[in-house]
PDB file of C-alpha atoms and ligand atoms in Angstrom:
ATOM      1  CA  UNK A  24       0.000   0.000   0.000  1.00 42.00           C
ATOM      2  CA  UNK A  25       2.646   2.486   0.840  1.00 44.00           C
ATOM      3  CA  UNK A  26       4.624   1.495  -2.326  1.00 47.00           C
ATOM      4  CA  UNK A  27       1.472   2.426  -4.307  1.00 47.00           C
ATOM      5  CA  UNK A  28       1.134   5.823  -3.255  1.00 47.00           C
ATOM      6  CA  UNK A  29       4.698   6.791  -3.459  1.00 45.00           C
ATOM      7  CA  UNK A  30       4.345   5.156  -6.999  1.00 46.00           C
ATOM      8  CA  UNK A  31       1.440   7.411  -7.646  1.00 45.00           C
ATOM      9  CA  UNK A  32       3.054  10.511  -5.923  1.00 44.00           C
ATOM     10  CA  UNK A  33       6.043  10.040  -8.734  1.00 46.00           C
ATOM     11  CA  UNK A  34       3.057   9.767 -11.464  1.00 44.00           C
ATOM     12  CA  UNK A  35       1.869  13.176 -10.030  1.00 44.00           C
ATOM     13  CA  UNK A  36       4.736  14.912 -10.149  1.00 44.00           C
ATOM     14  CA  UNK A  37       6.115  13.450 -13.828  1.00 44.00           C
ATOM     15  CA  UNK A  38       2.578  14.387 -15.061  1.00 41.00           C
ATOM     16  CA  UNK A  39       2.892  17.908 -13.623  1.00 42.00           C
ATOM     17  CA  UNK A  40       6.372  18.398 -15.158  1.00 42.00           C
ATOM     18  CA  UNK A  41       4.940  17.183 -18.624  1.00 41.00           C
ATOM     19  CA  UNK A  42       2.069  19.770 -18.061  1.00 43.00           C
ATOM     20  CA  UNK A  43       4.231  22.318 -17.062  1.00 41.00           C
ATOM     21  CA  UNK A  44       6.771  22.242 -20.212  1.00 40.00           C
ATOM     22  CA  UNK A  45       4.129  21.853 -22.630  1.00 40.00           C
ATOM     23  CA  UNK A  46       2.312  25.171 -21.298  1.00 41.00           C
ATOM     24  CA  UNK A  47       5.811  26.873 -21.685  1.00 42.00           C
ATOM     25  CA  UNK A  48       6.071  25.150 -25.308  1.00 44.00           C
ATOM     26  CA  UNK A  49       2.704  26.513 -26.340  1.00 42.00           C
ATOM     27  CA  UNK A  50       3.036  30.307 -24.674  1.00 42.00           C
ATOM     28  CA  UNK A  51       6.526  30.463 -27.083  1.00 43.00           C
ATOM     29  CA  UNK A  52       5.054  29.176 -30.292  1.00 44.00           C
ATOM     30  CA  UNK A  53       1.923  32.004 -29.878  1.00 45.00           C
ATOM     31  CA  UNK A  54       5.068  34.901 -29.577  1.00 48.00           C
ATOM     32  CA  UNK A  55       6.504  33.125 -32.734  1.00 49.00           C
ATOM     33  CA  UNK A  56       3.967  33.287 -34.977  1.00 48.00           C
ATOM     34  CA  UNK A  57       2.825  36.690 -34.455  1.00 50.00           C
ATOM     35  CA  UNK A  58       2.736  38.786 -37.739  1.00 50.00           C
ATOM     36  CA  UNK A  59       3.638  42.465 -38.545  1.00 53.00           C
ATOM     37  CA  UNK A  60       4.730  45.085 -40.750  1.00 67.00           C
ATOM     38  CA  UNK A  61       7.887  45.863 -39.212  1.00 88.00           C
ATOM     39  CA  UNK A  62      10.909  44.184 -39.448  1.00 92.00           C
ATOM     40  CA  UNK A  63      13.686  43.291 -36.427  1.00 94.00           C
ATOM     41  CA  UNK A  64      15.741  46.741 -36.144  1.00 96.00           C
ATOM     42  CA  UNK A  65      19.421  45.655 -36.458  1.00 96.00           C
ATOM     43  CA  UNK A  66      21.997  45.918 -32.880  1.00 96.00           C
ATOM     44  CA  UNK A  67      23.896  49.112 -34.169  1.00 98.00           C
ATOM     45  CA  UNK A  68      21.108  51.153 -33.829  1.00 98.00           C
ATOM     46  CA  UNK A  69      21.265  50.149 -30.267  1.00 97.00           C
ATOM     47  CA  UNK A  70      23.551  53.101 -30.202  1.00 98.00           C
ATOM     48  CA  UNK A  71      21.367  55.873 -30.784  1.00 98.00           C
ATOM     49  CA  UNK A  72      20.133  57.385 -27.530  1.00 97.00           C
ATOM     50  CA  UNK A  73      16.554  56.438 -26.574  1.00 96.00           C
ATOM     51  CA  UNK A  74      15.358  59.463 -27.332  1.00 96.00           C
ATOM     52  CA  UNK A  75      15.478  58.591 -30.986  1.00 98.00           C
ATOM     53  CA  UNK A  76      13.073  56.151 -32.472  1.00 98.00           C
ATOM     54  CA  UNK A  77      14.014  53.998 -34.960  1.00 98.00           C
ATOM     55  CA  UNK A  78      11.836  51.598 -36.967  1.00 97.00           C
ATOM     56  CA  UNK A  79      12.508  49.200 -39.909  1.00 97.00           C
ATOM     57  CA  UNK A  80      10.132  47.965 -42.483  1.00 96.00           C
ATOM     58  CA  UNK A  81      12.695  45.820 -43.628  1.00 95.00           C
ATOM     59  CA  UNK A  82      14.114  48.067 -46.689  1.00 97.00           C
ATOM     60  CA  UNK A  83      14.444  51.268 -44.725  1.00 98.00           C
ATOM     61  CA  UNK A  84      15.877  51.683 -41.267  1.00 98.00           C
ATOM     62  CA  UNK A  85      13.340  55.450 -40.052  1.00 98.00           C
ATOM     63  CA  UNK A  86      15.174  57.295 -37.649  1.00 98.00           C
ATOM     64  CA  UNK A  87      12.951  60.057 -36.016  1.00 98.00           C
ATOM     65  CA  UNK A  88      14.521  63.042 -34.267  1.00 98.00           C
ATOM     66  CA  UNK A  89      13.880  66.123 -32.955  1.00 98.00           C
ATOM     67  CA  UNK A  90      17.136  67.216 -33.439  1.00 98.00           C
ATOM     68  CA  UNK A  91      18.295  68.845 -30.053  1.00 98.00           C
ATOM     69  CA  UNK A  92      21.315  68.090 -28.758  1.00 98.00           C
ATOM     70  CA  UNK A  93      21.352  66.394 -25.729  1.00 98.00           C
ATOM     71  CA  UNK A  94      24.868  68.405 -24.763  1.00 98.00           C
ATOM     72  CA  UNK A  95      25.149  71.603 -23.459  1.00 98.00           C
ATOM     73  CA  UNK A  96      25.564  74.709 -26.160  1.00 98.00           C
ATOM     74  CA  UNK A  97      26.073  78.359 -25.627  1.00 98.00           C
ATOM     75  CA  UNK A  98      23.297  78.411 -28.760  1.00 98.00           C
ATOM     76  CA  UNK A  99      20.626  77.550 -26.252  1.00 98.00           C
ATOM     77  CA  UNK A 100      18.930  80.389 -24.625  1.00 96.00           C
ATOM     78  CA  UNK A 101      20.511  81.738 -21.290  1.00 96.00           C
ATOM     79  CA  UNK A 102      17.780  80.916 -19.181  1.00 97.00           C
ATOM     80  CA  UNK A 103      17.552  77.528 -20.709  1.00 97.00           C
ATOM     81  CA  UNK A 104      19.510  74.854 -18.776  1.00 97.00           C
ATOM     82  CA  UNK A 105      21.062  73.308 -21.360  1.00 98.00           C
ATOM     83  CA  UNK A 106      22.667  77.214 -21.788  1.00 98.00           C
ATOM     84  CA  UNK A 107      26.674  76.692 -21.257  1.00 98.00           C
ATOM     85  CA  UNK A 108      29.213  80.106 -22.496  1.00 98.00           C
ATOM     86  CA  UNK A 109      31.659  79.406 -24.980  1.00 98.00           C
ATOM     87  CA  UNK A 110      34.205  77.384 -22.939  1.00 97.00           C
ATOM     88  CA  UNK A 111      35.740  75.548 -26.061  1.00 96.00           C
ATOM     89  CA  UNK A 112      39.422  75.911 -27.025  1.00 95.00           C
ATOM     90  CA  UNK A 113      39.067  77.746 -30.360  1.00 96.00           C
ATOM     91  CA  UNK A 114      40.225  81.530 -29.368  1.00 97.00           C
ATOM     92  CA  UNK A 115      38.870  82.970 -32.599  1.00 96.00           C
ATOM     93  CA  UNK A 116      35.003  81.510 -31.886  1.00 97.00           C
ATOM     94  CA  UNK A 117      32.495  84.147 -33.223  1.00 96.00           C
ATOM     95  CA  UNK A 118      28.715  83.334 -32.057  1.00 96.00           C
ATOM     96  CA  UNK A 119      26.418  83.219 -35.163  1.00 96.00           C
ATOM     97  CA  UNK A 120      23.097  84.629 -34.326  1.00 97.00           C
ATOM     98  CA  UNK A 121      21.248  81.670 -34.908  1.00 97.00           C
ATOM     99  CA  UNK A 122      19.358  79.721 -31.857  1.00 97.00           C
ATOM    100  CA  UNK A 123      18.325  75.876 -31.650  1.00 98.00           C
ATOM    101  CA  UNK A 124      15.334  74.944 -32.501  1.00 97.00           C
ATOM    102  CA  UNK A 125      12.904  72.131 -31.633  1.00 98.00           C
ATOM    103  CA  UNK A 126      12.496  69.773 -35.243  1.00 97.00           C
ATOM    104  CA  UNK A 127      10.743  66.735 -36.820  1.00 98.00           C
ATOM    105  CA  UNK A 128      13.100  64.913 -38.462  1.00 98.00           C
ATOM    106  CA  UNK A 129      12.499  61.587 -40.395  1.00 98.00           C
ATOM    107  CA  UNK A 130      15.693  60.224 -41.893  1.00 98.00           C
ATOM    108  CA  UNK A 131      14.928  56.985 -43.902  1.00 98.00           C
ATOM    109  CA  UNK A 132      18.525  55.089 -44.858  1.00 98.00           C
ATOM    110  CA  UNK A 133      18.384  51.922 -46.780  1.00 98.00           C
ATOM    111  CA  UNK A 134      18.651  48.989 -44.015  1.00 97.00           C
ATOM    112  CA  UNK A 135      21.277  47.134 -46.850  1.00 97.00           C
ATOM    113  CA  UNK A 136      23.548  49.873 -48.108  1.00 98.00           C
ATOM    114  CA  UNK A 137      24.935  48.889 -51.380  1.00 97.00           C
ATOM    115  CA  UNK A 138      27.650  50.789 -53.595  1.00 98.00           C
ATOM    116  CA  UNK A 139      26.167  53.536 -56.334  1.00 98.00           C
ATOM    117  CA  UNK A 140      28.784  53.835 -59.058  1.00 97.00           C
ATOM    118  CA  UNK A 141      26.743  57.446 -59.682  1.00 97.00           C
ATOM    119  CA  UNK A 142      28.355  58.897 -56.239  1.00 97.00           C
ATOM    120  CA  UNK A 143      25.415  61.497 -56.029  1.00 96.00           C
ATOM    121  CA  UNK A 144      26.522  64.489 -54.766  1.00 95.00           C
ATOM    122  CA  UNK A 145      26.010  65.614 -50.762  1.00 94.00           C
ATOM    123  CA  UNK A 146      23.771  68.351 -50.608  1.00 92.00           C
ATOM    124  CA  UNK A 147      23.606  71.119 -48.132  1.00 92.00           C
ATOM    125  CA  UNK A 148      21.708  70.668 -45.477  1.00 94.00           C
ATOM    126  CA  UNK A 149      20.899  67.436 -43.572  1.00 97.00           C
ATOM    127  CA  UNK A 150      23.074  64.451 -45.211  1.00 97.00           C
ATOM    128  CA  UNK A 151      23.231  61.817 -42.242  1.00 98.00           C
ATOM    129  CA  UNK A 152      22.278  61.564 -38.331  1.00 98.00           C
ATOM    130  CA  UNK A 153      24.682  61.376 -35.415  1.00 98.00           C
ATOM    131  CA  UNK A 154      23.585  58.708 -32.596  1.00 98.00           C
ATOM    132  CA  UNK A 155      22.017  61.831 -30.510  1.00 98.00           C
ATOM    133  CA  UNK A 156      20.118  62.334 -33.407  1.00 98.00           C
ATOM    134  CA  UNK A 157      21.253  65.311 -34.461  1.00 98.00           C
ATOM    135  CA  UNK A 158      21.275  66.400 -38.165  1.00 98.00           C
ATOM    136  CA  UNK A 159      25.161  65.927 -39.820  1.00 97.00           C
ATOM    137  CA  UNK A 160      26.002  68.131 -42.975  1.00 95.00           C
ATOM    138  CA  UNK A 161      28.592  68.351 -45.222  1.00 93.00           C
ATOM    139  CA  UNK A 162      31.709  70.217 -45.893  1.00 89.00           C
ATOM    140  CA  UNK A 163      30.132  73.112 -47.275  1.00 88.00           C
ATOM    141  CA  UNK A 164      29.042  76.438 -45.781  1.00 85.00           C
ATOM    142  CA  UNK A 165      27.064  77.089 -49.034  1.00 81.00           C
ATOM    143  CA  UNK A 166      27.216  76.420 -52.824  1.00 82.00           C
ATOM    144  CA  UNK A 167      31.065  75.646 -53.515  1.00 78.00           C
ATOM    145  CA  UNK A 168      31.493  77.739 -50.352  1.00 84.00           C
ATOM    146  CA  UNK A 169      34.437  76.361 -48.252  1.00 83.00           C
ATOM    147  CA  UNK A 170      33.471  76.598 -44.233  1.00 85.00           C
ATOM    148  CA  UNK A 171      36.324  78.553 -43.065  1.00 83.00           C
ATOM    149  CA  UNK A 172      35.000  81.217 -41.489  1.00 83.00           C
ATOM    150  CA  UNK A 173      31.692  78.821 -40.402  1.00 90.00           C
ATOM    151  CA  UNK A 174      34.466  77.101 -37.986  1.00 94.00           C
ATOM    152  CA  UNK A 175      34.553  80.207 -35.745  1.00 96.00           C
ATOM    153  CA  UNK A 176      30.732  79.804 -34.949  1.00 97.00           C
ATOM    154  CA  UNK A 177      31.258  75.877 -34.189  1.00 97.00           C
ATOM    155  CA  UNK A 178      30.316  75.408 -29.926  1.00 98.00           C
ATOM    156  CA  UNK A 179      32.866  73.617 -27.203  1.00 98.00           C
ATOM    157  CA  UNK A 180      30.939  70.368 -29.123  1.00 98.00           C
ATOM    158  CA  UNK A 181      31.308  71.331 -32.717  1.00 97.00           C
ATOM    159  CA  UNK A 182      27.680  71.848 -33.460  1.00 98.00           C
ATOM    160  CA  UNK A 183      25.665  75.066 -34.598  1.00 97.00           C
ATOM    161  CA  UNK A 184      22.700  76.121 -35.739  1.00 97.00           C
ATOM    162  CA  UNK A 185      21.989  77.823 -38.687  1.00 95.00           C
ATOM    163  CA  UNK A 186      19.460  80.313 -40.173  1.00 94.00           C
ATOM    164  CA  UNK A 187      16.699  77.781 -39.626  1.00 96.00           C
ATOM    165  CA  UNK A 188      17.278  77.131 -36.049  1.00 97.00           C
ATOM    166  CA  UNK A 189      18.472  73.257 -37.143  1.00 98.00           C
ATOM    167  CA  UNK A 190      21.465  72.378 -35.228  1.00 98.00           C
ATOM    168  CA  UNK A 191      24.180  70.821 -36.720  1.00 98.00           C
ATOM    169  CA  UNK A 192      27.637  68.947 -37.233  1.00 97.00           C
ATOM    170  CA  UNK A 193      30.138  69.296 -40.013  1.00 95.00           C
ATOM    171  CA  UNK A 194      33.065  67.786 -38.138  1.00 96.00           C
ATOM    172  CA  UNK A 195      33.134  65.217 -35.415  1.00 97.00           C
ATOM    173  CA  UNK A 196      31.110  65.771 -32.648  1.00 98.00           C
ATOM    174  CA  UNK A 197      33.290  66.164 -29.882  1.00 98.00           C
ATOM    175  CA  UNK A 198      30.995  65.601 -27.206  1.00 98.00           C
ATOM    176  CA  UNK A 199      29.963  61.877 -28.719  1.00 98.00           C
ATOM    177  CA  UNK A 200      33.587  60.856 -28.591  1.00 98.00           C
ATOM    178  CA  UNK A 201      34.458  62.106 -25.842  1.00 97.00           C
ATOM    179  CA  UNK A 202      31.733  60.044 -23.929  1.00 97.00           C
ATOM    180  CA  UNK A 203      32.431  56.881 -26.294  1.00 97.00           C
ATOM    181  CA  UNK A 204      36.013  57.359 -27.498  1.00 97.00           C
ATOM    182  CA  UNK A 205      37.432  58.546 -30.971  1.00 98.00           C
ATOM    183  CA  UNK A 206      36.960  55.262 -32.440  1.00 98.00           C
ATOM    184  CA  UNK A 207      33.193  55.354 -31.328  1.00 97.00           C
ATOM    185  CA  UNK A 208      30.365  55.101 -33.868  1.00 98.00           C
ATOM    186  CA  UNK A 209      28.954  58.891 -34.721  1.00 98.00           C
ATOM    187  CA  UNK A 210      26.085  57.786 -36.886  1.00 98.00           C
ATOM    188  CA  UNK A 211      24.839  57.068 -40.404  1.00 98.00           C
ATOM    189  CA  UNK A 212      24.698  58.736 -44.133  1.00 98.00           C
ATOM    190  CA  UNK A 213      21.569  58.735 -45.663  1.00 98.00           C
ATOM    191  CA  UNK A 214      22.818  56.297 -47.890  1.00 98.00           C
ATOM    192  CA  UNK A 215      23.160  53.786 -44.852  1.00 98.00           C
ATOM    193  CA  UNK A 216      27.036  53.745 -44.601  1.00 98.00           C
ATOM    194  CA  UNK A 217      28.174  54.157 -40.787  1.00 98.00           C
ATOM    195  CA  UNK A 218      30.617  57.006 -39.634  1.00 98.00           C
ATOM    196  CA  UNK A 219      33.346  56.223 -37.333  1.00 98.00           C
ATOM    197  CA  UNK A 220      35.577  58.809 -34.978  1.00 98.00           C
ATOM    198  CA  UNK A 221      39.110  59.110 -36.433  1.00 98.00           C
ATOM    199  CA  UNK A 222      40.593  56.908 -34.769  1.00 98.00           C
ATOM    200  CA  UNK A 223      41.046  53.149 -36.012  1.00 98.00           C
ATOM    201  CA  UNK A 224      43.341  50.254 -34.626  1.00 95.00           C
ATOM    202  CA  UNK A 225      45.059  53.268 -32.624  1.00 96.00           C
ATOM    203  CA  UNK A 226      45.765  55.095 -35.483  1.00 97.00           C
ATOM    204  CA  UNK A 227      44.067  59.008 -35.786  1.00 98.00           C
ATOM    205  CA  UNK A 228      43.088  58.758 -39.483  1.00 98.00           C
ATOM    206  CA  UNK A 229      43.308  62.273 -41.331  1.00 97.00           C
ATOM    207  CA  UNK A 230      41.807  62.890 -44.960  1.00 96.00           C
ATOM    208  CA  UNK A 231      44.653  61.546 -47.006  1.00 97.00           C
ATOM    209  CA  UNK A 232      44.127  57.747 -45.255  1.00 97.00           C
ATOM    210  CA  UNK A 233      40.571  57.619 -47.142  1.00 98.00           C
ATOM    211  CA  UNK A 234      38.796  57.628 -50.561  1.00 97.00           C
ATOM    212  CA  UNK A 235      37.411  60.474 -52.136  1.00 96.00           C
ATOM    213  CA  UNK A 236      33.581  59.921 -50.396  1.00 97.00           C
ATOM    214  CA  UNK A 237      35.846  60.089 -46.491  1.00 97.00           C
ATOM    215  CA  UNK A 238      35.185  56.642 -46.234  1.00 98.00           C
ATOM    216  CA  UNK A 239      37.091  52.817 -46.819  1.00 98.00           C
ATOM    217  CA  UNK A 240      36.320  49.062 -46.309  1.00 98.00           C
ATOM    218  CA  UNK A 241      37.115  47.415 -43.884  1.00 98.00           C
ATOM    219  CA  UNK A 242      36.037  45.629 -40.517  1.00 97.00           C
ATOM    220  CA  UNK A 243      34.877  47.758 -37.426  1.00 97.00           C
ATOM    221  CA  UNK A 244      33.120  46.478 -34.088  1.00 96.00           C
ATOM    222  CA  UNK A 245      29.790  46.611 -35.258  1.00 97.00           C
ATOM    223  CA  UNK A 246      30.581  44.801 -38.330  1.00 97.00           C
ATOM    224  CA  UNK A 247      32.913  42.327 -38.004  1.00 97.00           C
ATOM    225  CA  UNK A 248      32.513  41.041 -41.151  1.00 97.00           C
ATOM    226  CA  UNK A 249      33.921  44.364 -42.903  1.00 98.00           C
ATOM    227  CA  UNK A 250      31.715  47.214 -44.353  1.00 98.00           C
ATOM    228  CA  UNK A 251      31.934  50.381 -46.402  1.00 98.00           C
ATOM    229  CA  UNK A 252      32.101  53.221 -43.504  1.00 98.00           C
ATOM    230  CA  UNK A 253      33.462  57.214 -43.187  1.00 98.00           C
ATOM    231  CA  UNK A 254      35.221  58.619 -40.787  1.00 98.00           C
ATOM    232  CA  UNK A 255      35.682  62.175 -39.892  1.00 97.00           C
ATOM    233  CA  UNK A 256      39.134  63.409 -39.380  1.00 96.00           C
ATOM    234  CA  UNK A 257      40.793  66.900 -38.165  1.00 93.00           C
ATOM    235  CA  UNK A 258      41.151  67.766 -41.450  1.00 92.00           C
ATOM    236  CA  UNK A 259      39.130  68.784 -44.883  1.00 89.00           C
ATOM    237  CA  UNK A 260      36.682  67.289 -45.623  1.00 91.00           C
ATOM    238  CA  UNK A 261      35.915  66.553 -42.158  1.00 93.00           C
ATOM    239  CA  UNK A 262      32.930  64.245 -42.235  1.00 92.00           C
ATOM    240  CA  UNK A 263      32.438  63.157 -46.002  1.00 89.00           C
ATOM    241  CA  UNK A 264      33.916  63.907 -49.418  1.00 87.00           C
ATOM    242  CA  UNK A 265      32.671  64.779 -52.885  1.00 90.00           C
ATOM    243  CA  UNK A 266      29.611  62.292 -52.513  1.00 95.00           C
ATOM    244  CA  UNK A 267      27.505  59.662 -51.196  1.00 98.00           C
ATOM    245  CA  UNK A 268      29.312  56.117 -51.434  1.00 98.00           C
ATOM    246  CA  UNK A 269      25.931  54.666 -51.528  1.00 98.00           C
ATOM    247  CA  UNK A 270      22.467  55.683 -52.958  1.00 98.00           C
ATOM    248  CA  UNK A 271      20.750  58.213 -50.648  1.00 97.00           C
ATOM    249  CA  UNK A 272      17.417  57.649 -48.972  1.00 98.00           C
ATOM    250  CA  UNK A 273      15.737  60.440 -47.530  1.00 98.00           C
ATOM    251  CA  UNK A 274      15.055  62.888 -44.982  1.00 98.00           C
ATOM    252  CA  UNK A 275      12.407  65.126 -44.477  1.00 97.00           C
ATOM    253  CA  UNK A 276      11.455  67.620 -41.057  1.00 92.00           C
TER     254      UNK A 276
HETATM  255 ZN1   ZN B 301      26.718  74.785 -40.543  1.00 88.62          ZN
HETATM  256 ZN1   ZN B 302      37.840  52.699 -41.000  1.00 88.62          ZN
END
């Protein structure tokens, strides 16, 4: 008799295991099969601060902004908080009288970048988006018009705004590497190509170590497999070079 019930008592307990697994089994297959419209965002764009909200359909990687910096800026108003004076190390800065404004960027990039033998020209105005989602621009102040004097007017992060209140980098944003190191990733091209700080393998790249787009091939932590990706150095053209690598998606605000 008491042989019997401890018999049972195992019978119990292998039956409630059984039950127990195939709940678990049928609660994972219901998450599996669940259907949408988006598609899995890839890790890299882990890196963008939360504030930023990035979708995929599967083609196009959206990247929504509002394009604030989330550093201090001596372009902020003084009673704002994020106000900070000049304390940069550039002893000819000249404040432009721009201000920042509050935007609506939507930057769509292609979620496989692929080569475009065409190398469209950059245009002025928004060309790619750092990971603190603000806007990046190219090497021009205007039409053909080098940035020289532009420079001055750069904040102790390398950002400014311009006549439309949009805030903006030309040059590495010194306030992303200096949180996540020179070699850190700074963001994407519209055409989906990362940018990298300018330094790689302990090496600070300048201008002359890259093609004619600012960029090369070649492995970085995010893709160890090797991929097309600029860098911005010290030097001209700073962030990218007489074109997209890539073909361009789009941005609008
Ligand atoms: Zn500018
Ligand atoms: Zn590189």
């Amino acid at each position: 008799m008491k042989k019997y019930s401890l018999a049972a008592t195992s019978l119990l307990l292998i039956g409630t295991l059984i039950n127990l697994s195939c709940k678990k089994d049928s609660a994972s297959t219901t998450t599996t099969t669940t259907t949408t419209s988006t598609a899995a965002v890839p890790d890299v764009f882990k890196k963008f601060n939360t504030s930023v909200v990035i979708s995929s359909d599967g083609s196009y990687i959206t990247i929504k902004s509002d394009g604030v910096p989330d550093h201090k800026s001596c372009y902020f108003a003084t009673s704002d908080s994020r106000y900070q004076a000049y304390n940069g190390t550039n002893t000819a800065f000249s404040k432009n009288p721009n201000s920042i404004g509050t935007k609506s960027f939507t930057f769509k990039i292609p979620a496989s970048p692929a080569v475009n033998a065409a190398h469209e020209a950059t245009p002025l105005g928004p060309i790619g988006v750092a990971v603190n989602g603000v806007p990046m621009y190219n090497q021009y102040a205007g039409p053909s018009q080098p940035l020289t004097s532009e420079i001055n007017s750069f904040d102790q992060y390398n950002g400014h705004p311009d006549q439309n209140s949009n805030y903006h980098y030309h040059v590495e944003p010194l306030y992303i590497t200096l949180n996540n190191t020179k070699s850190a990733l700074i963001g994407f091209l519209l055409d989906g190509f990362p940018v990298y700080g300018p330094l790689e393998n302990g090496k600070t790249l300048v201008s002359a170590d890259l093609d004619t787009y600012h960029g090369h091939t070649g492995v970085t932590a995010d893709y160890p497999n090797g991929i097309y990706h600029y860098h911005t150095t010290a030097d001209a053209p700073y962030i990218n070079g007489v074109g997209f690598y890539g073909t361009k998606g789009s941005v609008t605000q």
